[in-house]
Coordinates of C-alpha atoms (C1' of nucleotides) and ligand atoms in Angstrom, one line a residue:
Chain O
X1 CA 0.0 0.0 0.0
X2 CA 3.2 2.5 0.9
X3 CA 4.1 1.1 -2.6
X4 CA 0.8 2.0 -4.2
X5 CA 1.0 5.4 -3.1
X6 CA 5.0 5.6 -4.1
X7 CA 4.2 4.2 -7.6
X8 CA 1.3 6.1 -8.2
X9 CA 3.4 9.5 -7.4
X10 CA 5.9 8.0 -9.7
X11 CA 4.0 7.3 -12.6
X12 CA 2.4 11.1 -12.6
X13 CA 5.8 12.6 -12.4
X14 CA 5.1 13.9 -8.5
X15 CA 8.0 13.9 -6.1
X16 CA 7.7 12.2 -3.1
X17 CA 7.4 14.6 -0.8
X18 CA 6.2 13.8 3.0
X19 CA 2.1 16.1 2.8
X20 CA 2.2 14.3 -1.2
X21 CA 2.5 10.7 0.1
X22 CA -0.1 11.7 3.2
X23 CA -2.9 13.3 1.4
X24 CA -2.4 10.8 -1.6
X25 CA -3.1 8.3 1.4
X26 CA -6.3 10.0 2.6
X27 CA -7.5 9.3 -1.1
X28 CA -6.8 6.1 -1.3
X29 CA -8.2 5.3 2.0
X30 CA -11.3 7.3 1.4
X31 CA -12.0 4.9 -1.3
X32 CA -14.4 6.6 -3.8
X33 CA -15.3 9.2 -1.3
X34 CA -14.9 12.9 -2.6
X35 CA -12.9 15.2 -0.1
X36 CA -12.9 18.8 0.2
X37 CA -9.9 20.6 1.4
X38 CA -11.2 21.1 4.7
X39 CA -11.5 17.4 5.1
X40 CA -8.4 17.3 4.0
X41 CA -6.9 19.6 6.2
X42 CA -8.6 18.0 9.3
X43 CA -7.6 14.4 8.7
X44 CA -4.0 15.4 8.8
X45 CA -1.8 16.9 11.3
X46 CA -1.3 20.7 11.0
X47 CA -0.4 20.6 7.0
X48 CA 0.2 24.3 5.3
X49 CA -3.3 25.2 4.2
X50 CA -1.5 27.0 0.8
X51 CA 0.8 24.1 0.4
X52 CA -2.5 21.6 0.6
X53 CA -4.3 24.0 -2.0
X54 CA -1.0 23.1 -4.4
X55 CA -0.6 19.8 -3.4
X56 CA -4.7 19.8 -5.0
X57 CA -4.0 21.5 -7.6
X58 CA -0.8 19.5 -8.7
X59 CA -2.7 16.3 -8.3
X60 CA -5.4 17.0 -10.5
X61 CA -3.1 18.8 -13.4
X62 CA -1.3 15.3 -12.9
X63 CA -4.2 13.0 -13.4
X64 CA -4.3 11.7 -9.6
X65 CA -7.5 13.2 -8.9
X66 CA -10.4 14.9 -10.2
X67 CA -12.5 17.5 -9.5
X68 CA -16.1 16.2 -8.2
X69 CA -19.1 19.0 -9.1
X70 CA -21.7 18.4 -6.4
X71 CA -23.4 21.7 -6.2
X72 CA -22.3 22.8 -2.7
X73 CA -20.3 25.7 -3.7
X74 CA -17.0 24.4 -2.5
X75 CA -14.0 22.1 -4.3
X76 CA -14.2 18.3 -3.8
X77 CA -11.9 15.9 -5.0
X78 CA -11.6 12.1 -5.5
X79 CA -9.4 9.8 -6.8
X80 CA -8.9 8.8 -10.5
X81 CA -9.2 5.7 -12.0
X82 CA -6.1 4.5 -13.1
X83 CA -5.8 5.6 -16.7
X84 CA -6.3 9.4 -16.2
X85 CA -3.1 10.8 -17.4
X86 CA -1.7 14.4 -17.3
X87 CA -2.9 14.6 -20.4
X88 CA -6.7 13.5 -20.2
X89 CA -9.0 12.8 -17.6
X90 CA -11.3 10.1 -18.0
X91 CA -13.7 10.7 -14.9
X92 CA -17.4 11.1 -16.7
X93 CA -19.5 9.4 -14.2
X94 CA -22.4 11.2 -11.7
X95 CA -21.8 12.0 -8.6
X96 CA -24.1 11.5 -5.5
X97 CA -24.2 14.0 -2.7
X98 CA -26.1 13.6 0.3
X99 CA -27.5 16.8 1.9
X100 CA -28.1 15.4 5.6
X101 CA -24.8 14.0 5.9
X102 CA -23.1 16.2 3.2
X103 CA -20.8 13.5 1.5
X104 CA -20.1 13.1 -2.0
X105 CA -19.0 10.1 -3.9
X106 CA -18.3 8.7 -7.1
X107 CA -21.0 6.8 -9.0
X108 CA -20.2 4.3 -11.4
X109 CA -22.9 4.3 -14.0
X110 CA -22.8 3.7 -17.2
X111 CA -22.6 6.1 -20.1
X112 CA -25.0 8.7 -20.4
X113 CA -27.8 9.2 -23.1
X114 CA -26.7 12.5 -25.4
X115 CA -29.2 16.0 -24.2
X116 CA -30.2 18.3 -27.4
X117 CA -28.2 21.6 -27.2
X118 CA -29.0 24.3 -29.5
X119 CA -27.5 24.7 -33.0
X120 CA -24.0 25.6 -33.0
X121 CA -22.7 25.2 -29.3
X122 CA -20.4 22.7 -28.9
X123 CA -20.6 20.3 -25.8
X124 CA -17.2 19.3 -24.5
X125 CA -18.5 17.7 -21.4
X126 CA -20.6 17.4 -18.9
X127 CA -21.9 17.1 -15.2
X128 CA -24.5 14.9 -13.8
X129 CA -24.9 15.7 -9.9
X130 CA -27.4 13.2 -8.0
X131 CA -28.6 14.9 -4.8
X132 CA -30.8 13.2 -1.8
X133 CA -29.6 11.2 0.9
X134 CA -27.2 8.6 1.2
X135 CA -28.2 4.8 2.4
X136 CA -27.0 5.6 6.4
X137 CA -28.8 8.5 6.1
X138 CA -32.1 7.7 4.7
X139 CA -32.5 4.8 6.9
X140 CA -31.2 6.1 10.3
Chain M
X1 CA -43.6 45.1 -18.2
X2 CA -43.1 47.4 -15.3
X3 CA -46.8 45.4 -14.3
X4 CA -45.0 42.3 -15.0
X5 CA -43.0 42.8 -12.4
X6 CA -45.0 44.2 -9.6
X7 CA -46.7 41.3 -10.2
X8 CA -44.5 39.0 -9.8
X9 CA -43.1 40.6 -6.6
X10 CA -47.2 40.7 -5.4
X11 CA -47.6 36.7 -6.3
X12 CA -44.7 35.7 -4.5
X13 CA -45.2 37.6 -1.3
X14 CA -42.5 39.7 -1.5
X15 CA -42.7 43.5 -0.4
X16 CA -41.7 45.9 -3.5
X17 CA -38.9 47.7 -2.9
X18 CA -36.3 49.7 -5.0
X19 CA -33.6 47.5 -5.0
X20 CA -36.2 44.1 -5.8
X21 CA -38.2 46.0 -9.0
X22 CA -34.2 46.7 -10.1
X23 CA -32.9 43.2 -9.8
X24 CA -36.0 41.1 -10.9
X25 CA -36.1 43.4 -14.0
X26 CA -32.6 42.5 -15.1
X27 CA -33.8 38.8 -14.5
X28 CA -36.6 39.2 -16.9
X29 CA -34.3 41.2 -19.6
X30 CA -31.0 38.4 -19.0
X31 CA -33.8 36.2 -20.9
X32 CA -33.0 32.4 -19.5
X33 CA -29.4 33.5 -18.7
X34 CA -27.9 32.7 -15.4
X35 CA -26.0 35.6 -13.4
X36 CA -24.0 36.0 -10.8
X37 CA -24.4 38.3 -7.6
X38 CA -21.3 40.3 -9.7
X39 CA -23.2 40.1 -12.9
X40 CA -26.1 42.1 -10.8
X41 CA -23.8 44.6 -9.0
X42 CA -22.6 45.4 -12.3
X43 CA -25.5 45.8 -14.2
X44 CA -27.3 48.1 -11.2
X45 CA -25.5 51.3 -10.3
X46 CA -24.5 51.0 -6.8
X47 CA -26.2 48.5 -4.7
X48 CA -25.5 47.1 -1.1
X49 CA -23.7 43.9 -1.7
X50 CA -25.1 42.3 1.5
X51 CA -28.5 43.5 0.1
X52 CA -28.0 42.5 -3.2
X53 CA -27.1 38.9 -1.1
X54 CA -30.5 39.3 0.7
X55 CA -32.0 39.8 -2.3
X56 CA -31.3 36.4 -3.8
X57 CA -31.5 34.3 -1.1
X58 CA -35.3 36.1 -0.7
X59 CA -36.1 35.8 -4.1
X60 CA -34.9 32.0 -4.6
X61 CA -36.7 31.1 -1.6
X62 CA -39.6 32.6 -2.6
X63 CA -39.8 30.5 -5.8
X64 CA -38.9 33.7 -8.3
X65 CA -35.3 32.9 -9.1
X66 CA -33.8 29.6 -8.6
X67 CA -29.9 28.6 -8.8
X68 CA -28.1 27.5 -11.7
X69 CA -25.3 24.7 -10.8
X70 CA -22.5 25.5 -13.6
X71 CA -19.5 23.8 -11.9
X72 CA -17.9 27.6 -12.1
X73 CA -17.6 27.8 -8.3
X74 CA -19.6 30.7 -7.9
X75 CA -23.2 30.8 -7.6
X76 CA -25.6 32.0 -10.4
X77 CA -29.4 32.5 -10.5
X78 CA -32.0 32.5 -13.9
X79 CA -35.5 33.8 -13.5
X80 CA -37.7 30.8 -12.5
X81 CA -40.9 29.2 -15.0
X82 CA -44.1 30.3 -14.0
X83 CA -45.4 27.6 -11.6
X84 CA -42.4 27.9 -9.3
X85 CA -43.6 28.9 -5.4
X86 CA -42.1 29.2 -2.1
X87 CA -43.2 25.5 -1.8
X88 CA -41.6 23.7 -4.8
X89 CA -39.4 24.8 -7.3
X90 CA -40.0 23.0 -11.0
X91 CA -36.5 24.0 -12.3
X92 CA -35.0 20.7 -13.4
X93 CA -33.5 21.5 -16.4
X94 CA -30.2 21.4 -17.3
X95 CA -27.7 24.3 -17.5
X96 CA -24.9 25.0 -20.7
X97 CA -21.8 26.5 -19.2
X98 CA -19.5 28.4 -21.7
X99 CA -16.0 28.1 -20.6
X100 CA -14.5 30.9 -23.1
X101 CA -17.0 33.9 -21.9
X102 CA -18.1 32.1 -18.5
X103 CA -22.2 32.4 -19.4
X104 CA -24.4 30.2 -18.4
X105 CA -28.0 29.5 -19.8
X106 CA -31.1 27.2 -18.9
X107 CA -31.7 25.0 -21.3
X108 CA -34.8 23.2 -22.2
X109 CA -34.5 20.0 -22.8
X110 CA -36.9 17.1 -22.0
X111 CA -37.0 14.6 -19.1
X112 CA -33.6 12.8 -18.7
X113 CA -33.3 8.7 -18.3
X114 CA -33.0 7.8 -14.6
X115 CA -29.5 6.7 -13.0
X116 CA -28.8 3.7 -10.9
X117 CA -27.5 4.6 -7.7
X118 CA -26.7 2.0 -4.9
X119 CA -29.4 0.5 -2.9
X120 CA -31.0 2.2 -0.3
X121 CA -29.6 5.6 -1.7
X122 CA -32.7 8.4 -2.0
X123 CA -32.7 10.7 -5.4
X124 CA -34.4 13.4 -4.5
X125 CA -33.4 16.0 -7.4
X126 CA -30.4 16.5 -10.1
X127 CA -28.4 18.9 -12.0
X128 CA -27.3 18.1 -15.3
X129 CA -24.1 20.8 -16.8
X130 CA -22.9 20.7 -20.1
X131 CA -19.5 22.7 -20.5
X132 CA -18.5 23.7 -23.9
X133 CA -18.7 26.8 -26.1
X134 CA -21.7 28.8 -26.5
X135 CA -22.9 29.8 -30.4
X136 CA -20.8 33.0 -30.3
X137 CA -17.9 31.6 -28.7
X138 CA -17.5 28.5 -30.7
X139 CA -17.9 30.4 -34.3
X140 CA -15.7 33.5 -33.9
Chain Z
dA1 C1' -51.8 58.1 10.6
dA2 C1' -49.8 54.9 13.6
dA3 C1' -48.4 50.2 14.6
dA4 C1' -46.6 46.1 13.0
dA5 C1' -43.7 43.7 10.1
dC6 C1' -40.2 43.5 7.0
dT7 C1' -36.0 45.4 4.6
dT8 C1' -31.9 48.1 4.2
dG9 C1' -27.1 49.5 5.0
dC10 C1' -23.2 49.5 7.7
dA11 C1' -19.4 47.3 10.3
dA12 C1' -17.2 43.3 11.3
dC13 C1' -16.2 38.7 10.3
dT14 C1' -15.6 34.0 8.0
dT15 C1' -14.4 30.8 4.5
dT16 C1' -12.2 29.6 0.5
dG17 C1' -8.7 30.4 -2.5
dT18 C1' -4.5 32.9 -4.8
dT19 C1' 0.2 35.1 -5.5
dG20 C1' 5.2 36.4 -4.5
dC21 C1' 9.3 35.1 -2.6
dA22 C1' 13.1 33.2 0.1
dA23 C1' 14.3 28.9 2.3
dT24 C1' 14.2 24.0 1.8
dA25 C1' 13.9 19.4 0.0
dA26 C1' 14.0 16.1 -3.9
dC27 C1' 16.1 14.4 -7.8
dC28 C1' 19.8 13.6 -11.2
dA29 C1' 24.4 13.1 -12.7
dT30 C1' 28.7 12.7 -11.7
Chain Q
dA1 C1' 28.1 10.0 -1.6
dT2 C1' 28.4 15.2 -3.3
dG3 C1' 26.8 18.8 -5.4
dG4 C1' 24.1 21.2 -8.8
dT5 C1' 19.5 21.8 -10.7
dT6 C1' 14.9 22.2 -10.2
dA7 C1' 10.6 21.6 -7.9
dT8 C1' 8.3 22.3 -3.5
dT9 C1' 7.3 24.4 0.9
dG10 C1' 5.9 27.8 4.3
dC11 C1' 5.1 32.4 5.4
dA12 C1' 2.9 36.9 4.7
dA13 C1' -0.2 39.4 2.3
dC14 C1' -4.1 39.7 -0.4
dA15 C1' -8.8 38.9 -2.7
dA16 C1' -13.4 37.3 -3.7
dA17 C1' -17.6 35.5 -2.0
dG18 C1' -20.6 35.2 1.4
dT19 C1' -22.7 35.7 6.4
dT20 C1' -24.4 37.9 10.8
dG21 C1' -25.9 41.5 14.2
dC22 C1' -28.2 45.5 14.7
dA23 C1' -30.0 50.2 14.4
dA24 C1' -32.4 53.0 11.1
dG25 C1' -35.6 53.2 7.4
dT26 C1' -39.7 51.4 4.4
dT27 C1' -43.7 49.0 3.3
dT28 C1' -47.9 47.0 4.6
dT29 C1' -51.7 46.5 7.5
dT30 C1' -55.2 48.2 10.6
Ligands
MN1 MN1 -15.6 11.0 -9.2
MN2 MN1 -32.3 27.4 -15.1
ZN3 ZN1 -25.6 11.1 4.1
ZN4 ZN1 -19.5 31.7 -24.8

DNA sequence: AAAAACTTGCAACTTTGTTGCAATAACCAT
DNA sequence: ATGGTTATTGCAACAAAGTTGCAAGTTTTT
């Protein structure tokens, strides 16, 4: 697991550096789970706010993880499936977020049916945000 | 037009001042166009930003205007159908976002196919974003 | 016209996120 | 292993977006 985490860091070009190889861990723990920075930032230690906003950032330019739209205003971020590259993310699948408990994860459905957009405007992707509440708290 | 809009404000229990006749009436001119609380500030000469706020939040929870989720991180509002009321919104369309000049519009498209999500799990509403370039932005 | 109820505008504050820069750590090639 | 090169960190300072409390001002109702 250690060796997940180094390889994975490896294989997006990331050095290994100690809050890389910790909040690369939170991912992988949180296992389909999207994270906001805050979560982030309360699961570890006392890690440099900025340097966790770059250690984000850098992720996602680097294919690690992607960016999860759930309409609650703020960033959330979950780990990609292993063949998002640098170069192309490959994360179209819904997400559900829960509005009792607040958590957001990553769906796996299938692909989407095509929506009619007016003439001329180009679709270059797209968004699909699933919003109620989650098994533990619909059934309490 | 003016009437429209007093009416409006009448219907959905809202008390008609200044500052409301000014925003809803660049809601009904922005024509199915999202804006932000910017947007608004912009477009009016000088208004109270914690007002303008106020304003929103009163006239989304009084069914007039209702959020548009964009994925842009900042929160926009489009003037609502008819038959939305304090009770229940009826807004379940899905948005276009422009990534080149950042607008967002409601689009009308028809009911979407259902999702699987995990047992137990309760939908209770969805947004649906398509990113892309608008008409104008896509043939230059 | 006055009372009741709601709305405004100001100050102060919070949360989320960004930028510049010097010090530090990781990596690569001797 | 040592040292040079390059990327990353941590700090301070800043900015945008949004919220809250409260006294003063408006709108509505009686
Ligand atoms: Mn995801
Ligand atoms: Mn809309
Ligand atoms: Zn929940
Ligand atoms: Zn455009």
């Amino acid at each position: 697991m250690q060796e997940d985490i180094m390889e994975k860091l490896d294989k997006h070009d990331l050095r290994k550096t100690i809050i890389r190889k910790d909040v690369l861990k939170i991912f992988v723990q949180a296992e389909g789970k999207a994270l906001s920075s805050k979560d982030i930032e309360q699961a570890l230690e006392n890690p440099d706010r900025i340097t966790l906003y770059r250690t984000l950032r850098s992720f996602e330019e680097k294919g690690l993880i992607h960016q999860a739209v759930d309409g609650s205003g703020t960033s959330k971020y979950a780990l990609c499936s292993e063949d998002c590259t640098v170069h192309e993310h490959q994360d179209d699948h819904a997400h559900f977020h829960c509005t009792k408990c607040e958590q957001t994860i990553c769906l796996e459905t299938g692909p989407r049916s095509p929506v009619n957009v007016p003439e001329g405007y180009i679709v270059r992707r797209s968004y699909l945000v699933l919003e109620g509440l989650c098994r533990r708290c619909a059934n309490p």
